[in-house]
Amino acid sequence: MDSHGQESANANIMRQLQATFARLPNDIPVYHFIARGDDTIFVQTNRQIMKAFRDLTDKIQFREYFLDHELARKWNVSRSPTLLIAPERYGIRWLGAPLGEEGRTMLEALILVGLGESQLKDEAKAVLKSIDSPRNVKVFVSATCPYCPQEAVNGVRAAIEAPEMVSLEIVDIQCNTDLAEQYSALSVPQCYANDVLVGQGARTEEIFMASLKKLEPVTVFIPENTAELVETDVLIVGGGPAGLAAGIYAERSGLKAAVVERDALGGQVATTPIVENYPGFTQVGGRTLVDIMVSHALEYVPIFQGENVLDITPGDPVVVSTTRRTFHTRAVLLATGATHRLLGVKGEKEFSGKGVSYCSTCDGPLFKGRQVVMVGGGNSAVTEALHLHHMGVGVTLIHRRDKLRAQEVLTKNLFDNHIPVLWDTEIQEIRGDKQVNALLLRNNKTGETSTFETNGVFIAIGYEPTVGLASKIGVELTPDGFIRHDGNHRTNIPGIYSAGDVEGGYKQIVTATGQGSAAALAIFEDLINPYWMKNKS
Ligand SMILES: Cc1cc2nc3c(=O)[nH]c(=O)nc-3n(C[C@H](O)[C@H](O)[C@H](O)COP(=O)(O)OP(=O)(O)OC[C@H]3O[C@@H](n4cnc5c(N)ncnc54)[C@H](O)[C@@H]3O)c2cc1C
């Protein structure tokens, strides 16, 4: 385009922007707070940009104050420069200046504030509406980042949609290097809510809002389902690898399926730091693998998360009640997996969540720079001890025998990293005040007791199959407490099947997915040609 063409294109854009601002129903007050003597490029940019916007519309009122002004105190402003956009209505502040790519964010923020509407999709609005306590959101951005505006505008929309719950700070990392360092915001965009890292990179608005709600990184969005009665061919209890694989296979066979998960999707994999033996991945974080599996499953099967299956009444249909609704289904697959075993000592329950933990991936970062013990001698205990060590937690392994049960490669890794081990040692009591501060230990060989100071106790001493639901309806168990099945995943009750760790066996991700898939195919064949009907005739 020649210079004349460029000029006329620019003039056209200006006219369109003027028309857009003219249609906005609300005024847009913008307050610029600066330190006395601050004449940096950031301050100058703010003045120039806001002047350019004011040339387009008189809806924007730009006011400038020093940081010692009473309005700075009123709105708790202490950084120079800070821009507040309509602070009487919304908690939206900009630390720095909308340089480069960030000009797009500022333009969109001004228009949305003038409109007085978030323009979020209904699903994202519904998530925001369900947040029940305030969220202070920080989105770290930079002038040269083309992905930042999407993430920052998500924040603006949240602050406009739920002003009583969400306040937003857009933090320009070039102007606020100290904050960028404090939050380790070395790549942008990066989003924190209540000082918890909830997202990196530009995300869809639904995922952004879901991460604000959960106060954790969220990578898949599962829409709310309000139906009170859902009819399926197969209802899968458990959203671990077995249940997710079963959902994919069932739907691909032509069955109408649903997965119900009461807790975090992915089951035990969600708490696994690193997986190194799932084919296709040399090394993959447990949560990453879960995200991949869940995204894949969602392509086929609806997932009902945060819903506990309470009761199953066999029959035709099988009636399944959860904490949220009822399912009528032709078959149920129990893929309820396993849960961690308790140590069973004094103080364990009392200090659970106050220094006692069963998940190093979840709670390990809270102990960075502090001392903890890991209890156990198997693969999980050693893997988790290494994980804690690598995240900067001082960890001592406590094992009741004089030899570890973990694989050789893990044991070698433990010793190579000089992680101390207390052999032949059992914990007799977990002690503390508000939080764990010590353990009473006993040496099995000498009988000697001693006190060991520590900030935390991580317990990885094995898993119990989750069979409460199965037992309740009369599903037969093996002497070891796992679900008994016929080799085709059929339990003793017609229409009720099992798969994964709840069946015992090797208890691996790859075996769980295999069993889930095989169970779904068996269910498909049985629903076409029911074996229990054949037995009757
Ligand atoms: C720390 C750790 C590290 C591991 N490392 C590896 C590894 O490196 N490689 C490997 O192959 N395996 C590993 N495993 C084992 C692997 O994670 C399991 O074998 C696998 O997750 C079993 O899958 P599953 O679907 O059968 O059960 P789970 O993963 O236990 O999932 C069962 C799900 O069912 C849900 N559920 C139970 N009851 C109900 C109910 N009433 N209503 C709704 N939902 C319910 C649970 O909340 C859970 O999410 C590890 C396990 C742990 C704990």
XYZ file of C-alpha atoms and ligand atoms in Angstrom:
590
model
C 0.000 0.000 0.000
C 1.398 3.473 -0.878
C 1.521 6.242 1.714
C -1.700 7.782 0.448
C -3.497 4.420 0.704
C -2.105 3.933 4.244
C -3.329 7.379 5.316
C -6.815 6.734 4.061
C -6.883 3.288 5.746
C -5.807 4.900 9.037
C -8.462 7.595 8.680
C -11.036 4.892 8.095
C -9.993 3.004 11.264
C -10.177 6.246 13.248
C -13.713 6.925 11.992
C -14.766 3.403 12.947
C -13.271 3.770 16.425
C -14.985 7.137 16.889
C -18.286 5.562 15.912
C -17.699 2.626 18.297
C -16.903 4.923 21.243
C -19.875 7.174 20.384
C -22.231 4.194 20.809
C -20.913 3.298 24.294
C -23.457 4.013 27.010
C -20.986 4.684 29.874
C -18.229 7.174 30.629
C -14.723 5.756 31.008
C -12.735 7.512 33.738
C -9.014 6.659 33.662
C -6.770 7.663 36.586
C -3.014 7.872 36.078
C -0.932 7.656 39.269
C 2.749 8.573 39.131
C 5.580 9.235 41.562
C 6.799 12.820 41.736
C 9.654 13.209 39.248
C 8.779 10.020 37.312
C 9.229 10.890 33.665
C 10.075 7.439 32.336
C 8.987 6.158 28.940
C 6.117 4.369 30.697
C 4.677 7.593 32.099
C 5.128 9.370 28.778
C 3.499 6.477 26.895
C 0.466 6.505 29.169
C -0.028 10.226 28.555
C 0.404 9.876 24.772
C -1.873 6.854 24.451
C -4.612 8.322 26.570
C -4.384 11.587 24.621
C -4.786 9.621 21.387
C -7.872 7.890 22.819
C -9.316 11.169 24.055
C -8.934 12.580 20.545
C -11.371 9.856 19.505
C -13.953 10.355 22.205
C -14.938 12.584 25.083
C -16.254 9.516 26.939
C -12.752 8.993 28.332
C -11.805 11.288 31.210
C -8.083 11.148 31.927
C -6.872 12.403 35.312
C -3.368 12.345 36.707
C -2.335 12.277 40.390
C 0.815 11.823 42.407
C 1.165 8.737 44.566
C 0.808 10.838 47.740
C -2.676 11.991 46.702
C -5.574 10.812 48.874
C -7.087 8.943 45.890
C -3.927 6.821 45.699
C -4.469 5.936 49.363
C -8.173 5.326 48.776
C -7.503 2.861 45.966
C -4.328 1.472 47.477
C -2.022 2.550 44.648
C 1.716 2.495 45.392
C 3.457 1.880 42.036
C 4.419 4.393 39.392
C 2.925 4.480 36.880
C -0.426 2.819 37.570
C -3.557 3.272 35.494
C -6.953 2.630 37.085
C -9.870 2.177 34.705
C -13.247 3.175 36.141
C -12.171 2.325 39.730
C -15.588 3.353 41.110
C -17.085 0.413 39.201
C -14.321 -2.117 38.612
C -11.065 -3.330 40.109
C -9.011 -3.021 36.917
C -5.499 -1.623 37.166
C -2.553 -1.493 34.832
C 0.931 -1.512 36.341
C 3.167 0.068 33.698
C 2.014 1.177 30.272
C 0.195 -0.412 27.327
C 3.182 -0.417 25.010
C 3.341 -2.367 21.729
C 0.963 -5.328 21.585
C -0.638 -4.156 24.820
C -2.271 -1.235 23.011
C -4.837 -3.788 21.750
C -5.645 -4.837 25.318
C -6.100 -1.239 26.436
C -8.407 -0.483 23.514
C -10.551 -3.522 24.241
C -10.596 -2.788 27.977
C -11.782 0.786 27.383
C -14.534 -0.361 25.020
C -15.755 -3.096 27.405
C -15.774 -0.685 30.341
C -17.668 1.867 28.229
C -20.101 -0.857 27.281
C -20.404 -2.020 30.896
C -20.568 -5.618 29.689
C -18.058 -8.462 29.716
C -19.393 -10.010 26.494
C -18.363 -13.402 27.881
C -19.983 -16.575 26.586
C -22.693 -18.046 28.818
C -20.532 -21.005 29.854
C -17.728 -18.735 31.048
C -20.263 -16.516 32.873
C -21.678 -19.585 34.642
C -18.229 -20.532 35.944
C -17.610 -17.010 37.237
C -20.995 -16.955 38.912
C -20.107 -20.068 40.882
C -16.967 -18.485 42.414
C -17.799 -17.804 46.043
C -14.801 -15.865 47.354
C -12.746 -12.951 45.983
C -9.982 -13.483 43.425
C -7.149 -11.046 42.919
C -5.873 -11.772 39.433
C -2.476 -10.765 38.069
C -1.762 -11.172 34.370
C 1.902 -10.626 33.500
C 2.361 -9.227 29.991
C 4.980 -7.622 27.790
C 4.937 -5.194 24.877
C 6.349 -7.719 22.416
C 4.063 -10.654 23.265
C 1.316 -11.195 20.673
C -0.475 -13.772 22.909
C -0.721 -11.490 25.937
C -3.762 -9.413 24.909
C -6.014 -12.510 24.817
C -5.088 -13.487 28.371
C -5.232 -9.906 29.699
C -8.635 -9.297 28.073
C -9.917 -12.492 29.736
C -8.978 -10.817 33.004
C -10.740 -7.588 32.014
C -13.898 -9.506 31.109
C -13.825 -11.366 34.453
C -13.407 -8.095 36.392
C -16.335 -6.530 34.508
C -18.604 -9.572 34.803
C -18.010 -10.137 38.533
C -16.717 -6.846 39.983
C -17.519 -7.921 43.526
C -15.404 -11.077 43.183
C -12.622 -10.368 40.676
C -10.030 -7.617 40.752
C -7.372 -7.482 38.053
C -3.822 -6.211 37.772
C -2.228 -6.251 34.336
C 1.485 -6.207 35.090
C 3.867 -5.018 32.410
C 7.072 -6.982 33.159
C 9.418 -4.441 31.558
C 8.186 -1.701 33.885
C 7.830 -3.993 36.924
C 10.941 -6.173 36.806
C 10.859 -6.693 40.588
C 7.331 -8.181 40.427
C 8.272 -10.298 37.411
C 11.183 -11.697 39.400
C 9.130 -12.173 42.563
C 6.529 -14.210 40.639
C 9.083 -15.879 38.326
C 7.121 -14.449 35.411
C 9.931 -15.016 32.957
C 7.622 -16.075 30.151
C 4.406 -14.258 29.346
C 1.476 -14.277 29.472
C 1.341 -15.749 32.925
C -1.652 -15.568 35.221
C -1.884 -15.708 39.001
C -5.032 -15.765 41.110
C -4.649 -15.046 44.816
C -0.902 -15.492 44.248
C -1.316 -19.047 42.885
C -0.026 -19.659 39.358
C -3.177 -20.655 37.455
C -2.143 -20.380 33.826
C 0.650 -19.882 31.336
C 0.070 -18.872 27.737
C -3.082 -17.512 26.138
C -6.178 -19.532 27.044
C -9.806 -19.653 26.082
C -12.124 -17.647 28.302
C -13.817 -20.777 29.707
C -10.492 -22.275 30.764
C -9.336 -18.931 32.165
C -12.484 -18.640 34.340
C -12.276 -22.301 35.407
C -8.702 -21.764 36.598
C -9.811 -18.730 38.631
C -12.510 -20.842 40.200
C -10.286 -23.809 41.011
C -7.218 -21.733 41.879
C -5.065 -24.131 39.894
C -3.958 -24.524 36.293
C -6.820 -25.883 34.208
C -6.295 -27.133 30.704
C -9.604 -28.709 29.808
C -13.057 -27.227 30.232
C -15.999 -29.439 31.043
C -19.317 -27.635 30.706
C -21.883 -27.889 33.497
C -24.662 -30.411 32.934
C -27.819 -29.670 34.904
C -29.932 -32.653 33.784
C -31.434 -34.489 36.764
C -31.853 -37.756 34.872
C -29.377 -39.031 32.296
C -29.879 -42.209 30.286
C -26.902 -44.186 29.049
C -25.963 -47.648 27.813
C -22.946 -47.757 30.066
C -22.154 -45.634 33.081
C -18.476 -45.586 33.997
C -17.638 -44.898 37.638
C -14.176 -43.343 37.877
C -12.296 -40.948 35.608
C -8.844 -42.525 35.954
C -7.031 -44.108 32.989
C -9.293 -47.186 33.062
C -12.515 -45.156 33.058
C -11.344 -42.666 30.413
C -10.148 -45.402 28.057
C -13.427 -47.271 28.593
C -15.379 -44.112 27.707
C -13.536 -43.748 24.405
C -13.976 -47.415 23.486
C -17.633 -47.560 24.528
C -18.620 -44.514 22.469
C -16.583 -45.650 19.489
C -18.433 -48.970 19.648
C -21.685 -47.054 19.327
C -22.739 -47.166 22.977
C -24.010 -44.095 24.777
C -21.616 -43.736 27.690
C -20.830 -41.311 30.500
C -17.926 -41.077 32.940
C -18.540 -39.926 36.513
C -15.566 -38.769 38.580
C -15.863 -37.490 42.124
C -12.426 -35.961 42.423
C -9.608 -34.920 40.076
C -9.763 -36.490 36.631
C -6.932 -38.888 35.913
C -7.137 -40.664 39.266
C -3.737 -41.590 40.631
C -1.986 -40.305 37.501
C -2.992 -36.763 38.462
C -0.769 -37.100 41.537
C 2.143 -38.774 39.749
C 5.084 -36.427 39.229
C 6.664 -38.064 36.179
C 5.616 -41.064 34.115
C 8.385 -42.804 32.195
C 6.760 -46.055 31.119
C 3.642 -45.117 29.175
C 4.292 -46.037 25.537
C 4.733 -43.029 23.294
C 6.187 -40.818 26.019
C 9.804 -41.140 27.122
C 8.980 -38.874 30.015
C 5.741 -37.042 30.701
C 4.328 -35.217 33.725
C 1.367 -37.055 35.273
C -0.903 -34.041 34.912
C 0.134 -33.522 31.309
C -0.713 -37.125 30.527
C -4.067 -36.663 32.257
C -4.787 -33.545 30.177
C -4.029 -35.455 27.008
C -6.232 -38.384 28.033
C -9.092 -36.183 29.208
C -9.034 -34.038 26.054
C -9.092 -37.225 23.994
C -11.947 -38.722 26.029
C -13.972 -35.499 25.798
C -13.938 -35.849 22.017
C -16.247 -38.827 22.535
C -17.781 -39.137 25.971
C -19.444 -36.718 28.392
C -17.660 -36.458 31.729
C -19.446 -35.552 34.944
C -16.770 -34.293 37.281
C -17.109 -33.428 40.953
C -19.874 -35.990 41.334
C -19.677 -38.928 43.735
C -21.484 -42.137 42.822
C -23.354 -43.026 45.998
C -25.521 -45.989 45.096
C -26.168 -48.523 42.375
C -29.380 -50.514 42.133
C -28.933 -53.393 39.680
C -31.882 -54.132 37.385
C -33.212 -53.075 34.016
C -32.361 -50.261 33.936
C -29.574 -50.128 36.493
C -30.241 -47.025 38.580
C -27.166 -45.070 39.643
C -27.468 -42.180 42.099
C -24.753 -39.579 42.413
C -24.460 -36.497 44.573
C -25.914 -34.464 41.658
C -28.372 -36.638 39.663
C -29.650 -40.067 38.671
C -28.497 -42.207 35.768
C -30.544 -44.945 34.143
C -28.179 -47.283 32.404
C -27.934 -50.768 30.939
C -24.492 -51.496 32.364
C -22.095 -50.067 34.946
C -18.319 -50.228 34.774
C -16.606 -49.898 38.143
C -13.233 -48.255 37.433
C -12.881 -46.883 40.937
C -9.140 -47.553 41.253
C -7.317 -47.317 44.515
C -6.550 -44.787 47.233
C -3.506 -44.294 49.422
C -3.083 -46.424 52.518
C -3.003 -44.690 55.892
C -0.082 -45.045 58.278
C -2.490 -45.452 61.174
C -0.488 -43.613 63.822
C -1.405 -40.958 66.340
C -1.425 -37.475 64.809
C -1.897 -38.653 61.201
C -5.545 -37.630 60.890
C -5.162 -34.578 63.131
C -2.350 -33.137 60.991
C -3.656 -34.251 57.593
C -3.326 -31.156 55.385
C -1.256 -29.498 58.140
C 2.027 -31.162 57.300
C 0.783 -34.702 56.628
C 0.404 -35.311 52.899
C -0.105 -38.222 50.502
C 0.751 -36.287 47.340
C 4.174 -34.752 46.718
C 3.083 -33.315 43.344
C 0.229 -31.457 45.000
C 1.827 -30.307 48.265
C 5.583 -30.538 47.640
C 5.994 -26.917 46.440
C 4.677 -25.680 49.806
C 7.731 -27.225 51.486
C 10.420 -25.750 49.232
C 13.463 -24.917 51.364
C 12.085 -26.890 54.335
C 12.659 -30.358 55.786
C 10.247 -33.266 55.342
C 10.256 -37.047 55.590
C 8.959 -39.504 53.024
C 7.611 -42.725 54.501
C 7.800 -45.946 52.475
C 10.202 -48.129 50.545
C 8.475 -48.879 47.232
C 8.492 -47.227 43.811
C 6.039 -44.493 44.819
C 7.960 -43.481 47.961
C 11.306 -43.335 46.156
C 9.863 -41.540 43.091
C 8.199 -38.981 45.311
C 11.313 -38.512 47.495
C 13.307 -37.757 44.337
C 10.596 -35.402 43.132
C 10.664 -33.471 46.437
C 14.476 -33.362 46.375
C 14.471 -31.937 42.838
C 11.983 -29.230 43.755
C 14.283 -28.012 46.538
C 12.687 -29.734 49.531
C 15.076 -31.316 52.087
C 13.845 -34.907 52.276
C 14.741 -37.925 54.408
C 13.317 -41.346 53.540
C 12.016 -43.446 56.432
C 11.689 -47.150 55.777
C 10.743 -49.877 58.224
C 13.038 -52.487 56.653
C 16.766 -52.546 55.780
C 16.219 -52.800 52.011
C 14.042 -50.862 49.576
C 11.360 -52.553 47.442
C 11.702 -49.947 44.693
C 13.102 -50.729 41.226
C 16.879 -50.728 41.022
C 17.028 -47.690 38.757
C 15.049 -45.643 41.286
C 17.096 -46.862 44.252
C 20.328 -45.939 42.467
C 18.927 -42.522 41.680
C 18.032 -42.026 45.350
C 21.568 -42.823 46.496
C 23.177 -40.828 43.670
C 21.235 -37.805 44.910
C 22.458 -38.413 48.475
C 18.969 -38.548 49.948
C 19.397 -39.822 53.524
C 17.495 -42.979 54.561
C 16.540 -43.958 58.115
C 16.504 -47.782 57.906
C 14.513 -50.143 60.148
C 12.543 -47.192 61.394
C 8.829 -46.738 62.041
C 6.894 -43.635 62.930
C 5.055 -44.048 66.210
C 3.504 -40.605 66.450
C 3.235 -37.415 64.412
C 3.524 -34.371 66.637
C 2.976 -30.692 66.188
C 1.271 -27.548 67.303
C -0.768 -25.975 64.501
C 1.367 -27.891 61.998
C 3.646 -30.909 62.107
C 6.967 -30.168 63.811
C 8.304 -33.532 64.990
C 7.995 -37.321 64.827
C 8.392 -39.965 67.454
C 10.444 -42.706 65.805
C 11.243 -46.261 66.825
C 14.118 -48.367 65.545
C 12.716 -51.849 64.840
C 15.994 -53.612 65.497
C 17.157 -51.899 68.674
C 13.768 -50.819 70.038
C 15.204 -47.351 70.695
C 12.870 -44.369 70.359
C 13.881 -40.856 69.326
C 12.396 -37.535 68.297
C 12.978 -36.258 64.764
C 12.251 -32.646 63.872
C 10.503 -32.090 60.554
C 8.117 -29.710 58.824
C 6.168 -32.359 56.976
C 5.432 -36.062 56.516
C 4.741 -37.476 53.072
C 3.271 -40.975 53.193
C 3.556 -43.458 50.299
C 3.075 -46.916 51.790
C 0.748 -48.444 49.247
C -2.810 -48.321 48.005
C -6.135 -49.904 48.935
C -8.656 -50.773 46.213
C -11.741 -48.547 46.290
C -14.412 -51.218 46.679
C -16.938 -49.625 49.047
C -19.524 -49.163 46.305
C -18.932 -52.664 44.902
C -19.267 -54.307 48.335
C -22.445 -52.369 49.048
C -24.243 -53.974 46.099
C -22.854 -57.449 46.674
C -20.038 -57.602 44.124
C -17.726 -60.460 45.113
C -14.172 -59.607 46.144
C -10.972 -61.663 46.051
C -9.289 -62.613 49.339
C -6.959 -59.625 48.784
C -9.944 -57.287 48.615
C -10.031 -56.606 44.858
C -13.080 -57.050 42.610
C -13.401 -60.627 41.389
C -14.168 -60.880 37.669
C -14.433 -63.567 35.018
C -11.530 -62.541 32.776
C -13.913 -60.495 30.612
C -14.358 -57.938 33.385
C -17.815 -59.226 34.338
C -18.507 -59.330 38.068
C -20.902 -61.784 39.707
C -23.761 -59.269 39.200
C -25.179 -59.149 35.644
C -24.611 -55.749 34.072
C -21.868 -54.750 36.539
C -18.278 -54.787 35.269
C -14.863 -53.777 36.591
C -11.535 -52.533 35.174
C -8.205 -51.118 36.320
C -6.511 -51.121 39.714
C -9.723 -52.094 41.456
C -9.236 -55.556 39.915
C -5.703 -55.911 41.324
C -2.948 -57.265 39.083
C -0.146 -55.093 37.798
C -1.635 -51.697 38.722
C -0.087 -49.605 35.967
C -1.471 -46.911 33.675
C -0.979 -49.020 30.596
C -2.710 -52.039 32.143
C -5.559 -49.865 33.455
C -6.205 -48.364 30.004
C -6.018 -51.856 28.485
C -8.492 -53.240 30.994
C -10.827 -50.262 30.551
C -10.831 -50.724 26.769
C -11.344 -54.490 27.020
C -14.184 -54.014 29.516
C -15.931 -51.510 27.204
C -15.705 -53.968 24.304
C -17.027 -56.796 26.509
C -19.934 -54.577 27.576
C -20.680 -53.762 23.945
C -20.798 -57.459 23.048
C -22.913 -58.311 26.100
C -25.428 -55.542 25.451
C -25.946 -56.839 21.923
C -26.072 -60.419 23.093
C -26.550 -60.527 26.888
C -24.761 -63.459 28.464
C -27.188 -63.477 31.413
C -30.131 -63.949 29.019
C -28.255 -66.800 27.309
C -27.716 -68.471 30.685
C -31.444 -68.308 31.393
C -32.573 -70.014 28.202
C 2.445 -41.756 43.088
C 2.099 -42.747 42.005
C 2.960 -42.932 40.959
C 2.623 -43.832 39.927
N 3.482 -43.951 38.880
C 3.133 -44.734 37.843
C 3.969 -44.816 36.699
O 5.007 -44.158 36.619
N 3.580 -45.630 35.681
C 2.436 -46.375 35.726
O 2.124 -47.066 34.762
N 1.621 -46.313 36.812
C 1.942 -45.520 37.862
N 1.115 -45.459 38.954
C -0.074 -46.337 38.996
C -1.206 -45.804 38.092
O -1.391 -44.438 38.330
C -2.473 -46.596 38.350
O -2.219 -47.947 38.078
C -3.633 -46.114 37.481
O -3.910 -44.770 37.725
C -4.880 -46.942 37.752
O -5.930 -46.414 36.999
P -7.462 -46.655 37.394
O -8.257 -45.888 36.399
O -7.699 -48.093 37.534
O -7.632 -46.046 38.842
P -7.359 -44.623 39.456
O -6.259 -43.944 38.754
O -7.210 -44.852 40.918
O -8.711 -43.838 39.167
C -9.922 -44.207 39.799
C -10.822 -43.009 39.857
O -12.116 -43.403 40.323
C -12.646 -42.366 41.104
N -13.708 -42.864 41.966
C -13.614 -43.821 42.928
N -14.812 -44.013 43.509
C -15.681 -43.156 42.916
C -17.060 -42.875 43.101
N -17.794 -43.512 44.029
N -17.641 -41.940 42.328
C -16.911 -41.290 41.375
N -15.596 -41.509 41.174
C -14.988 -42.432 41.929
C -11.445 -41.879 41.888
O -11.642 -40.570 42.390
C -10.335 -41.962 40.843
O -10.155 -40.737 40.171
C 1.408 -44.565 39.984
C 0.536 -44.366 41.054
C 0.855 -43.458 42.044
C -0.094 -43.216 43.157
